[in-house]
Amino acid sequence: MSKTIADPTLLATHMAELADKRIDILRRIGDVGSISEAARRAGVSYKAAWQAIETLNNLAGAPLVEKVVGGNKGGGTRLTATGEEVLKLADELTRARAEVLVRFRLKDSPALKNVGVSSLRTSMRNQFPAVIEKLKIGSAQVRLILSIDDTHYIRASCTKESAQLLGLREGKHVLALCKATAVDISADNPALVESRDNQIVGAVLRSEREDKGGECTIQLPSGLTIVGFARPSHGLHIGMRAVATVAPEAVVIALNS
């Protein structure tokens, strides 16, 4: 398995408040040993629970849960050692956050509280820890090449003002975000022409509604997953090679603090 780029502070950003549903789901999986039961108790769908775990897997750079075969209940799911460490980190961050709020008396000041402990919350399903490998400043835009693991790169762009405000530079660790609706997934074609769009090849992990098209997830050798949409009659099946195509303009750059 290829090495992924993981930054513990990216996970810390998502754990800034106990209200983070993804951490809640992970904790419940550890308690009950079942993703479906954890989803039910957390009040989300099974699919949403899996999406939460996949996002945390990407941020952690390693699987947080694993299947268990056999046993009195015929198997189930348990946390990996990394998953256990993530929950310990969440607990420590919760305690540290409470101490900071008390120290600076932010509990009675919502405005200061939001500034002091702000965290990234977004509807964007694809979230990848990344490193800026190349940064080229143009007349109006800044074009970037980001590495999301040791073999895959994606292109992104932003305004010069945004690059300045974020302090973007080569070698800087960032978070690359992209909406699932901006990602087109299709069967991998060796004759696929080169495009200015990002084209990332992986294996189909999940696919639905072949006749009408719908949501599809592919997995890279490093373990990262990309969620997008396949067109009607896409012909995609679990395990087959597929390509995710996304425009550089659809990739959003974020920082973890």
Tab-separated table of C-alpha atoms in Angstrom:
chain	number	residue	atom	x	y	z
A	1	MET	CA	0.000	0.000	0.000
A	2	SER	CA	1.306	3.446	-0.918
A	3	LYS	CA	2.056	5.927	1.804
A	4	THR	CA	-0.540	8.648	2.303
A	5	ILE	CA	0.085	12.162	3.516
A	6	ALA	CA	-1.499	12.531	6.941
A	7	ASP	CA	-1.329	15.384	9.404
A	8	PRO	CA	-2.729	14.781	12.921
A	9	THR	CA	-3.709	18.443	13.145
A	10	LEU	CA	-6.149	17.918	10.278
A	11	LEU	CA	-7.947	15.373	12.418
A	12	ALA	CA	-7.730	17.749	15.364
A	13	THR	CA	-9.542	20.392	13.329
A	14	HIS	CA	-12.487	18.047	12.869
A	15	MET	CA	-12.505	17.135	16.558
A	16	ALA	CA	-12.651	20.694	17.865
A	17	GLU	CA	-16.160	20.052	19.163
A	18	LEU	CA	-17.811	16.869	20.428
A	19	ALA	CA	-20.730	17.705	18.135
A	20	ASP	CA	-18.677	16.348	15.218
A	21	LYS	CA	-20.900	13.529	13.987
A	22	ARG	CA	-18.025	11.586	12.434
A	23	ILE	CA	-16.245	11.175	15.760
A	24	ASP	CA	-19.553	10.252	17.383
A	25	ILE	CA	-20.069	7.475	14.814
A	26	LEU	CA	-16.523	6.183	15.272
A	27	ARG	CA	-16.998	6.103	19.037
A	28	ARG	CA	-20.285	4.203	18.710
A	29	ILE	CA	-18.683	1.627	16.407
A	30	GLY	CA	-16.124	0.993	19.125
A	31	ASP	CA	-18.916	0.605	21.680
A	32	VAL	CA	-21.288	-1.702	19.771
A	33	GLY	CA	-19.009	-3.417	17.222
A	34	SER	CA	-21.366	-2.752	14.317
A	35	ILE	CA	-21.501	0.033	11.733
A	36	SER	CA	-25.230	-0.435	11.111
A	37	GLU	CA	-26.049	-0.303	14.835
A	38	ALA	CA	-23.717	2.659	15.351
A	39	ALA	CA	-25.480	4.450	12.487
A	40	ARG	CA	-28.900	3.696	14.004
A	41	ARG	CA	-27.876	5.008	17.432
A	42	ALA	CA	-26.282	8.102	15.896
A	43	GLY	CA	-29.443	8.806	13.901
A	44	VAL	CA	-27.839	8.546	10.453
A	45	SER	CA	-28.079	6.112	7.549
A	46	TYR	CA	-25.661	3.211	7.096
A	47	LYS	CA	-24.354	4.925	3.970
A	48	ALA	CA	-23.749	8.178	5.859
A	49	ALA	CA	-21.875	6.275	8.567
A	50	TRP	CA	-19.582	4.687	5.983
A	51	GLN	CA	-18.972	8.073	4.383
A	52	ALA	CA	-18.011	9.480	7.778
A	53	ILE	CA	-15.494	6.682	8.331
A	54	GLU	CA	-14.039	7.095	4.840
A	55	THR	CA	-13.483	10.816	5.461
A	56	LEU	CA	-11.709	10.093	8.748
A	57	ASN	CA	-9.663	7.333	7.069
A	58	ASN	CA	-8.474	9.845	4.472
A	59	LEU	CA	-7.555	12.417	7.121
A	60	ALA	CA	-5.812	9.858	9.346
A	61	GLY	CA	-3.958	8.207	6.464
A	62	ALA	CA	-4.893	4.730	7.743
A	63	PRO	CA	-8.031	2.582	8.249
A	64	LEU	CA	-9.821	3.296	11.522
A	65	VAL	CA	-12.110	0.232	11.484
A	66	GLU	CA	-11.752	-3.390	10.403
A	67	LYS	CA	-14.047	-6.359	9.933
A	68	VAL	CA	-14.125	-9.175	12.481
A	69	VAL	CA	-14.978	-12.674	11.244
A	70	GLY	CA	-16.668	-15.271	13.457
A	71	GLY	CA	-17.494	-15.005	17.141
A	72	ASN	CA	-20.792	-15.414	18.972
A	73	LYS	CA	-22.526	-12.847	16.780
A	74	GLY	CA	-21.030	-14.059	13.513
A	75	GLY	CA	-18.599	-11.195	13.105
A	76	GLY	CA	-18.793	-7.437	13.107
A	77	THR	CA	-16.585	-4.356	13.041
A	78	ARG	CA	-13.985	-3.106	15.486
A	79	LEU	CA	-11.650	-0.153	15.730
A	80	THR	CA	-8.065	-0.529	14.584
A	81	ALA	CA	-5.201	0.649	16.770
A	82	THR	CA	-5.251	3.906	14.793
A	83	GLY	CA	-8.984	4.233	15.412
A	84	GLU	CA	-8.417	3.862	19.149
A	85	GLU	CA	-5.709	6.533	19.024
A	86	VAL	CA	-8.048	8.893	17.160
A	87	LEU	CA	-10.643	8.583	19.933
A	88	LYS	CA	-7.977	9.189	22.583
A	89	LEU	CA	-6.921	12.304	20.674
A	90	ALA	CA	-10.552	13.441	20.521
A	91	ASP	CA	-10.893	13.037	24.300
A	92	GLU	CA	-7.682	14.963	24.962
A	93	LEU	CA	-8.749	17.765	22.623
A	94	THR	CA	-12.120	17.992	24.348
A	95	ARG	CA	-10.458	18.374	27.739
A	96	ALA	CA	-7.934	20.891	26.398
A	97	ARG	CA	-10.673	22.910	24.714
A	98	ALA	CA	-12.692	23.064	27.930
A	99	GLU	CA	-9.627	24.320	29.816
A	100	VAL	CA	-8.994	27.032	27.216
A	101	LEU	CA	-12.616	28.195	27.323
A	102	VAL	CA	-12.446	28.504	31.099
A	103	ARG	CA	-9.051	30.212	31.067
A	104	PHE	CA	-10.119	32.893	28.598
A	105	ARG	CA	-13.710	33.009	29.848
A	106	LEU	CA	-15.071	32.402	26.354
A	107	LYS	CA	-18.101	30.421	27.465
A	108	ASP	CA	-20.083	33.644	27.948
A	109	SER	CA	-18.881	35.239	24.702
A	110	PRO	CA	-20.167	33.438	21.573
A	111	ALA	CA	-18.275	35.775	19.232
A	112	LEU	CA	-14.890	35.203	20.887
A	113	LYS	CA	-15.677	31.512	21.262
A	114	ASN	CA	-16.172	31.144	17.503
A	115	VAL	CA	-12.887	32.931	16.799
A	116	GLY	CA	-10.928	30.993	19.392
A	117	VAL	CA	-12.016	27.460	18.547
A	118	SER	CA	-13.278	27.664	14.974
A	119	SER	CA	-13.269	24.395	13.044
A	120	LEU	CA	-13.757	23.473	9.422
A	121	ARG	CA	-17.264	22.224	8.615
A	122	THR	CA	-18.249	21.699	5.019
A	123	SER	CA	-20.628	19.745	2.808
A	124	MET	CA	-17.751	18.783	0.514
A	125	ARG	CA	-17.474	15.000	0.582
A	126	ASN	CA	-13.951	14.731	-0.816
A	127	GLN	CA	-11.311	15.940	1.640
A	128	PHE	CA	-7.635	15.091	1.162
A	129	PRO	CA	-4.552	16.055	3.169
A	130	ALA	CA	-2.165	17.408	0.532
A	131	VAL	CA	1.173	19.124	0.018
A	132	ILE	CA	1.752	21.968	-2.441
A	133	GLU	CA	4.424	20.644	-4.808
A	134	LYS	CA	4.379	23.508	-7.319
A	135	LEU	CA	2.939	27.015	-7.202
A	136	LYS	CA	2.879	29.288	-10.258
A	137	ILE	CA	1.682	32.878	-9.984
A	138	GLY	CA	-0.010	34.218	-13.111
A	139	SER	CA	-1.414	37.627	-13.956
A	140	ALA	CA	-4.736	36.934	-12.233
A	141	GLN	CA	-4.620	33.389	-10.862
A	142	VAL	CA	-2.326	31.116	-8.927
A	143	ARG	CA	-2.039	27.572	-10.249
A	144	LEU	CA	-1.024	24.767	-7.936
A	145	ILE	CA	-0.023	21.127	-8.158
A	146	LEU	CA	-0.847	19.166	-5.011
A	147	SER	CA	0.302	15.690	-4.000
A	148	ILE	CA	-2.385	13.692	-2.186
A	149	ASP	CA	-0.230	10.580	-1.750
A	150	ASP	CA	3.166	9.461	-3.023
A	151	THR	CA	1.941	8.776	-6.582
A	152	HIS	CA	-1.093	10.995	-7.242
A	153	TYR	CA	-1.197	14.713	-7.976
A	154	ILE	CA	-4.082	17.086	-8.580
A	155	ARG	CA	-4.166	20.569	-10.060
A	156	ALA	CA	-5.989	23.445	-8.419
A	157	SER	CA	-6.244	27.195	-8.849
A	158	CYS	CA	-7.180	30.225	-6.792
A	159	THR	CA	-6.911	33.996	-6.937
A	160	LYS	CA	-3.681	35.748	-6.047
A	161	GLU	CA	-5.452	37.379	-3.105
A	162	SER	CA	-6.555	34.027	-1.713
A	163	ALA	CA	-3.037	32.637	-2.050
A	164	GLN	CA	-1.665	35.619	-0.159
A	165	LEU	CA	-4.264	35.479	2.607
A	166	LEU	CA	-3.701	31.749	3.082
A	167	GLY	CA	0.069	32.099	2.909
A	168	LEU	CA	0.308	29.403	0.235
A	169	ARG	CA	3.809	28.265	-0.708
A	170	GLU	CA	5.527	25.186	-2.062
A	171	GLY	CA	5.898	22.529	0.617
A	172	LYS	CA	2.956	23.795	2.674
A	173	HIS	CA	0.484	21.229	4.031
A	174	VAL	CA	-3.105	22.023	3.096
A	175	LEU	CA	-6.474	20.336	2.737
A	176	ALA	CA	-7.858	19.812	-0.781
A	177	LEU	CA	-11.666	19.796	-0.928
A	178	CYS	CA	-14.041	18.918	-3.738
A	179	LYS	CA	-17.799	18.398	-3.980
A	180	ALA	CA	-18.896	14.949	-5.100
A	181	THR	CA	-21.157	16.555	-7.708
A	182	ALA	CA	-18.079	18.073	-9.394
A	183	VAL	CA	-16.465	14.655	-9.937
A	184	ASP	CA	-17.315	12.594	-13.026
A	185	ILE	CA	-16.506	8.883	-12.740
A	186	SER	CA	-16.281	6.628	-15.792
A	187	ALA	CA	-14.618	3.413	-16.931
A	188	ASP	CA	-10.849	3.732	-17.342
A	189	ASN	CA	-9.964	4.017	-21.021
A	190	PRO	CA	-6.308	3.551	-22.091
A	191	ALA	CA	-7.059	5.790	-25.066
A	192	LEU	CA	-8.362	8.569	-22.830
A	193	VAL	CA	-7.057	11.830	-24.255
A	194	GLU	CA	-5.021	14.148	-22.095
A	195	SER	CA	-7.063	16.886	-20.509
A	196	ARG	CA	-6.495	19.966	-18.407
A	197	ASP	CA	-8.857	18.368	-15.906
A	198	ASN	CA	-7.570	16.123	-13.139
A	199	GLN	CA	-7.878	12.438	-14.042
A	200	ILE	CA	-7.328	10.039	-11.150
A	201	VAL	CA	-7.480	6.283	-11.724
A	202	GLY	CA	-8.613	3.852	-9.041
A	203	ALA	CA	-10.769	0.779	-8.453
A	204	VAL	CA	-14.549	0.936	-8.029
A	205	LEU	CA	-15.433	0.509	-4.363
A	206	ARG	CA	-19.164	1.227	-4.618
A	207	SER	CA	-21.483	1.920	-7.523
A	208	GLU	CA	-25.232	2.247	-7.844
A	209	ARG	CA	-28.029	2.654	-10.393
A	210	GLU	CA	-26.202	1.513	-13.504
A	211	ASP	CA	-29.207	2.211	-15.731
A	212	LYS	CA	-29.849	5.747	-14.497
A	213	GLY	CA	-26.399	6.619	-13.218
A	214	GLY	CA	-25.657	7.811	-9.718
A	215	GLU	CA	-23.123	8.060	-6.937
A	216	CYS	CA	-19.907	6.078	-7.263
A	217	THR	CA	-16.800	5.684	-5.089
A	218	ILE	CA	-13.347	4.663	-6.288
A	219	GLN	CA	-10.350	3.767	-4.133
A	220	LEU	CA	-6.706	4.545	-4.871
A	221	PRO	CA	-3.881	2.083	-4.057
A	222	SER	CA	-2.982	4.300	-1.086
A	223	GLY	CA	-6.437	3.737	0.400
A	224	LEU	CA	-7.806	7.215	-0.332
A	225	THR	CA	-11.378	7.231	-1.638
A	226	ILE	CA	-12.965	9.639	-4.123
A	227	VAL	CA	-16.731	10.094	-4.362
A	228	GLY	CA	-18.376	11.280	-7.568
A	229	PHE	CA	-21.186	10.535	-9.985
A	230	ALA	CA	-21.337	8.158	-12.943
A	231	ARG	CA	-23.536	8.743	-15.972
A	232	PRO	CA	-26.430	6.469	-17.039
A	233	SER	CA	-25.414	3.028	-18.365
A	234	HIS	CA	-21.927	3.555	-16.933
A	235	GLY	CA	-21.107	-0.167	-16.821
A	236	LEU	CA	-19.052	0.167	-13.644
A	237	HIS	CA	-18.712	-2.831	-11.338
A	238	ILE	CA	-16.990	-3.385	-8.006
A	239	GLY	CA	-13.249	-3.852	-8.444
A	240	MET	CA	-12.922	-2.604	-12.024
A	241	ARG	CA	-10.627	0.282	-12.941
A	242	ALA	CA	-12.280	3.661	-13.265
A	243	VAL	CA	-11.198	7.262	-13.625
A	244	ALA	CA	-12.394	10.266	-11.625
A	245	THR	CA	-12.332	13.526	-13.585
A	246	VAL	CA	-12.551	16.907	-11.871
A	247	ALA	CA	-11.702	20.409	-13.059
A	248	PRO	CA	-8.911	22.291	-11.250
A	249	GLU	CA	-11.372	25.111	-10.552
A	250	ALA	CA	-13.537	22.686	-8.549
A	251	VAL	CA	-10.734	21.954	-6.066
A	252	VAL	CA	-10.858	24.188	-2.992
A	253	ILE	CA	-7.807	24.786	-0.810
A	254	ALA	CA	-8.245	25.012	2.963
A	255	LEU	CA	-5.940	25.275	5.957
A	256	ASN	CA	-6.232	23.372	9.204
A	257	SER	CA	-6.069	26.449	11.400
